[in-house]
Short mmCIF file of C-alpha atoms in Angstrom, two decimals:
data_model
loop_
_atom_site.label_atom_id
_atom_site.label_comp_id
_atom_site.label_asym_id
_atom_site.label_seq_id
_atom_site.Cartn_x
_atom_site.Cartn_y
_atom_site.Cartn_z
CA PRO A 985 -66.01 50.96 58.43
CA ALA A 986 -69.52 52.41 59.57
CA ALA A 987 -68.43 55.87 59.29
CA PRO A 988 -69.64 58.05 56.26
CA ALA A 989 -66.61 59.19 54.21
CA LEU A 990 -64.91 62.73 54.20
CA PRO A 991 -65.68 65.02 52.04
CA ALA A 992 -63.00 65.84 48.98
CA VAL A 993 -60.38 68.48 49.67
CA ARG A 994 -61.09 71.10 46.93
CA HIS A 995 -59.11 74.09 48.47
CA TRP A 996 -55.45 74.10 48.64
CA VAL A 997 -52.68 76.55 50.01
CA ALA A 998 -49.47 76.55 48.49
CA TRP A 999 -46.63 76.54 51.25
CA ASN A 1000 -46.92 79.32 54.11
CA GLU A 1001 -45.31 82.82 54.05
CA PRO A 1002 -42.88 82.48 51.53
CA ASN A 1003 -41.87 86.11 52.11
CA ASN A 1004 -40.45 85.01 55.74
CA PRO A 1005 -37.09 83.38 55.48
CA VAL A 1006 -38.16 81.13 58.33
CA PHE A 1007 -40.40 79.36 55.87
CA LEU A 1008 -38.76 79.95 52.68
CA GLN A 1009 -34.76 80.96 51.74
CA PRO A 1010 -33.29 82.42 50.39
CA GLN A 1011 -35.13 85.78 50.32
CA PHE A 1012 -32.29 87.29 48.53
CA GLN A 1013 -29.34 86.36 46.17
CA LYS A 1014 -26.22 88.46 46.76
CA ILE A 1015 -25.31 89.73 43.02
CA GLY A 1016 -21.59 91.49 43.09
CA ARG A 1017 -20.44 92.99 46.42
CA ARG A 1018 -23.16 94.82 47.85
CA LYS A 1019 -26.24 94.37 45.35
CA TYR A 1020 -28.97 91.65 45.77
CA LYS A 1021 -32.06 90.20 44.39
CA LEU A 1022 -35.28 89.03 44.75
CA ALA A 1023 -34.93 84.96 45.18
CA SER A 1024 -37.61 83.56 46.90
CA PRO A 1025 -40.77 84.82 44.45
CA ARG A 1026 -38.98 82.94 41.67
CA ILE A 1027 -38.43 79.86 44.05
CA TYR A 1028 -42.21 80.06 44.90
CA ALA A 1029 -43.87 80.83 41.67
CA GLY A 1030 -42.28 77.30 40.62
CA MET A 1031 -43.91 75.88 43.73
CA CYS A 1032 -47.31 77.33 43.00
CA ASN A 1033 -47.22 76.17 39.31
CA ALA A 1034 -46.11 72.81 40.22
CA ILE A 1035 -49.19 72.80 42.61
CA MET A 1036 -51.22 74.34 40.38
CA SER A 1037 -50.76 71.79 37.66
CA GLY A 1038 -50.83 68.54 40.21
CA VAL A 1039 -54.01 69.62 41.53
CA HIS A 1040 -56.00 70.79 38.39
CA LEU A 1041 -54.92 67.23 36.78
CA THR A 1042 -57.32 65.61 39.04
CA GLY A 1043 -60.17 67.02 36.72
CA LEU A 1044 -62.38 67.19 39.93
CA ALA A 1045 -64.59 69.99 39.68
CA GLY A 1046 -64.16 72.81 42.14
CA GLU A 1047 -60.77 72.44 43.16
CA LYS A 1048 -59.06 75.81 44.01
CA VAL A 1049 -55.25 76.46 44.75
CA ALA A 1050 -54.14 79.74 46.68
CA CYS A 1051 -50.80 80.88 46.67
CA GLY A 1052 -49.27 83.45 48.70
CA ALA A 1053 -50.38 82.90 52.03
CA THR A 1054 -47.89 86.17 52.64
CA GLY A 1055 -46.67 87.54 56.04
CA PRO A 1056 -47.96 90.73 56.62
CA ARG A 1057 -44.36 92.72 56.57
CA GLY A 1058 -41.06 92.58 55.42
CA ASN A 1059 -37.76 94.75 55.24
CA ASN A 1060 -37.10 94.29 51.36
CA THR A 1061 -33.26 94.07 51.83
CA GLY A 1062 -31.00 91.29 51.60
CA THR A 1063 -28.61 92.91 54.09
CA GLN A 1064 -30.68 92.35 57.19
CA PRO A 1065 -29.94 89.40 59.80
CA ARG A 1066 -33.39 88.11 58.81
CA PRO A 1067 -34.23 89.21 55.57
CA SER A 1068 -37.40 89.47 54.15
CA ILE A 1069 -39.75 90.61 51.00
CA SER A 1070 -43.08 92.74 52.06
CA PRO A 1071 -46.28 91.49 50.42
CA LEU A 1072 -46.66 93.92 47.66
CA PRO A 1073 -43.04 93.87 46.23
CA PHE A 1074 -43.25 89.99 46.63
CA LEU A 1075 -46.69 89.78 44.57
CA ARG A 1076 -45.15 91.91 41.80
CA ALA A 1077 -42.04 89.58 41.65
CA LEU A 1078 -44.44 86.65 41.77
CA LYS A 1079 -46.20 88.16 38.50
CA ARG A 1080 -42.92 88.54 36.88
CA ALA A 1081 -41.65 84.83 37.89
CA GLY A 1082 -44.90 83.35 35.77
CA ALA A 1083 -46.83 82.66 39.11
CA ARG A 1084 -50.03 80.91 38.53
CA PHE A 1085 -53.10 80.29 41.07
CA ASP A 1086 -56.85 80.62 41.30
CA VAL A 1087 -56.60 82.48 44.56
CA TYR A 1088 -54.31 84.91 46.27
CA ALA A 1089 -53.67 84.24 50.31
CA HIS A 1090 -52.44 86.64 52.76
CA HIS A 1091 -52.21 87.06 56.75
CA PRO A 1092 -52.77 90.68 57.91
CA TYR A 1093 -51.99 90.32 61.40
CA TYR A 1094 -51.16 93.77 63.04
CA GLN A 1095 -47.84 94.18 64.67
CA HIS A 1096 -48.18 96.83 67.40
CA PRO A 1097 -50.95 96.94 70.30
CA ASN A 1098 -51.55 100.67 68.76
CA GLU A 1099 -53.00 99.19 65.56
CA SER A 1100 -56.58 98.06 64.91
CA PRO A 1101 -58.03 96.31 62.05
CA ARG A 1102 -59.32 99.43 60.73
CA LYS A 1103 -55.95 101.75 61.24
CA PRO A 1104 -53.35 101.47 58.32
CA PRO A 1105 -49.87 100.17 59.38
CA PRO A 1106 -47.15 102.37 60.36
CA GLY A 1107 -44.99 102.70 57.06
CA PRO A 1108 -45.22 101.68 53.58
CA ARG A 1109 -44.17 98.09 53.93
CA ALA A 1110 -46.59 95.90 55.73
CA VAL A 1111 -50.30 94.80 54.48
CA THR A 1112 -52.67 94.57 57.31
CA LEU A 1113 -56.58 94.65 57.65
CA GLY A 1114 -56.12 98.54 57.80
CA ASN A 1115 -54.77 98.90 54.27
CA ILE A 1116 -56.01 95.35 52.92
CA LYS A 1117 -57.51 97.30 49.91
CA GLU A 1118 -53.86 98.33 48.71
CA LEU A 1119 -53.24 94.22 48.55
CA LEU A 1120 -56.39 93.90 46.74
CA ARG A 1121 -55.92 96.70 44.08
CA GLU A 1122 -52.48 95.39 43.14
CA LEU A 1123 -53.68 91.84 42.98
CA THR A 1124 -56.31 92.87 40.41
CA ARG A 1125 -53.97 95.20 38.57
CA LEU A 1126 -51.45 92.18 38.12
CA TYR A 1127 -54.09 89.09 37.71
CA GLY A 1128 -57.36 90.38 36.93
CA ASN A 1129 -60.12 89.30 38.87
CA LYS A 1130 -58.74 87.07 41.51
CA HIS A 1131 -60.35 86.45 45.14
CA LEU A 1132 -58.16 86.96 48.31
CA TRP A 1133 -58.64 84.54 50.89
CA ILE A 1134 -57.32 85.79 54.79
CA THR A 1135 -55.97 82.31 55.98
CA GLU A 1136 -54.46 83.36 59.25
CA TYR A 1137 -55.73 85.95 61.53
CA GLY A 1138 -56.25 86.43 65.22
CA TYR A 1139 -55.52 88.38 68.13
CA GLN A 1140 -53.82 87.36 70.99
CA THR A 1141 -56.73 87.79 74.22
CA ASN A 1142 -54.61 86.04 77.08
CA PRO A 1143 -52.47 88.97 79.37
CA PRO A 1144 -49.75 89.69 80.35
CA ASP A 1145 -48.81 89.40 76.77
CA ARG A 1146 -47.71 93.48 76.70
CA ASN A 1147 -46.94 93.18 72.85
CA PHE A 1148 -49.75 91.91 71.61
CA GLY A 1149 -52.30 90.92 73.82
CA VAL A 1150 -55.92 92.77 73.35
CA SER A 1151 -58.75 92.97 75.66
CA TRP A 1152 -61.47 90.57 75.82
#
């Protein structure tokens, strides 16, 4: 009873890595025998819009809702055992689905030990710190002057992790 009140929550993140089937399914919807269309961006746009409406109905000043919180990569196909959507196509599909948000969030983890924060990832599908400007450019093109929050990032520094461990 004598403890001071906690500060009000003003910053919100809607969901986690909706471009990853571990967190949101389905990623794709099968159409016909061999075609697939994106499904998770449409589902997630509805979630973002509902959260935006609910949070901003409070009328409290300074509230921000971040949507996206996208994982750094995807395979962009519904035919894989773990179908996922890479960040840039996911962002474009969110726009087409009418998603509204105050801020976009992303998790720019690297994938290989030979990558570094300044080195762009191999291939066109990942968004890491090495090519984060591509995501910022597309975010600005689609949504105007929006901020980007990096809501997850880290390095594993506990060897003997031979895949992702880095030295101190």
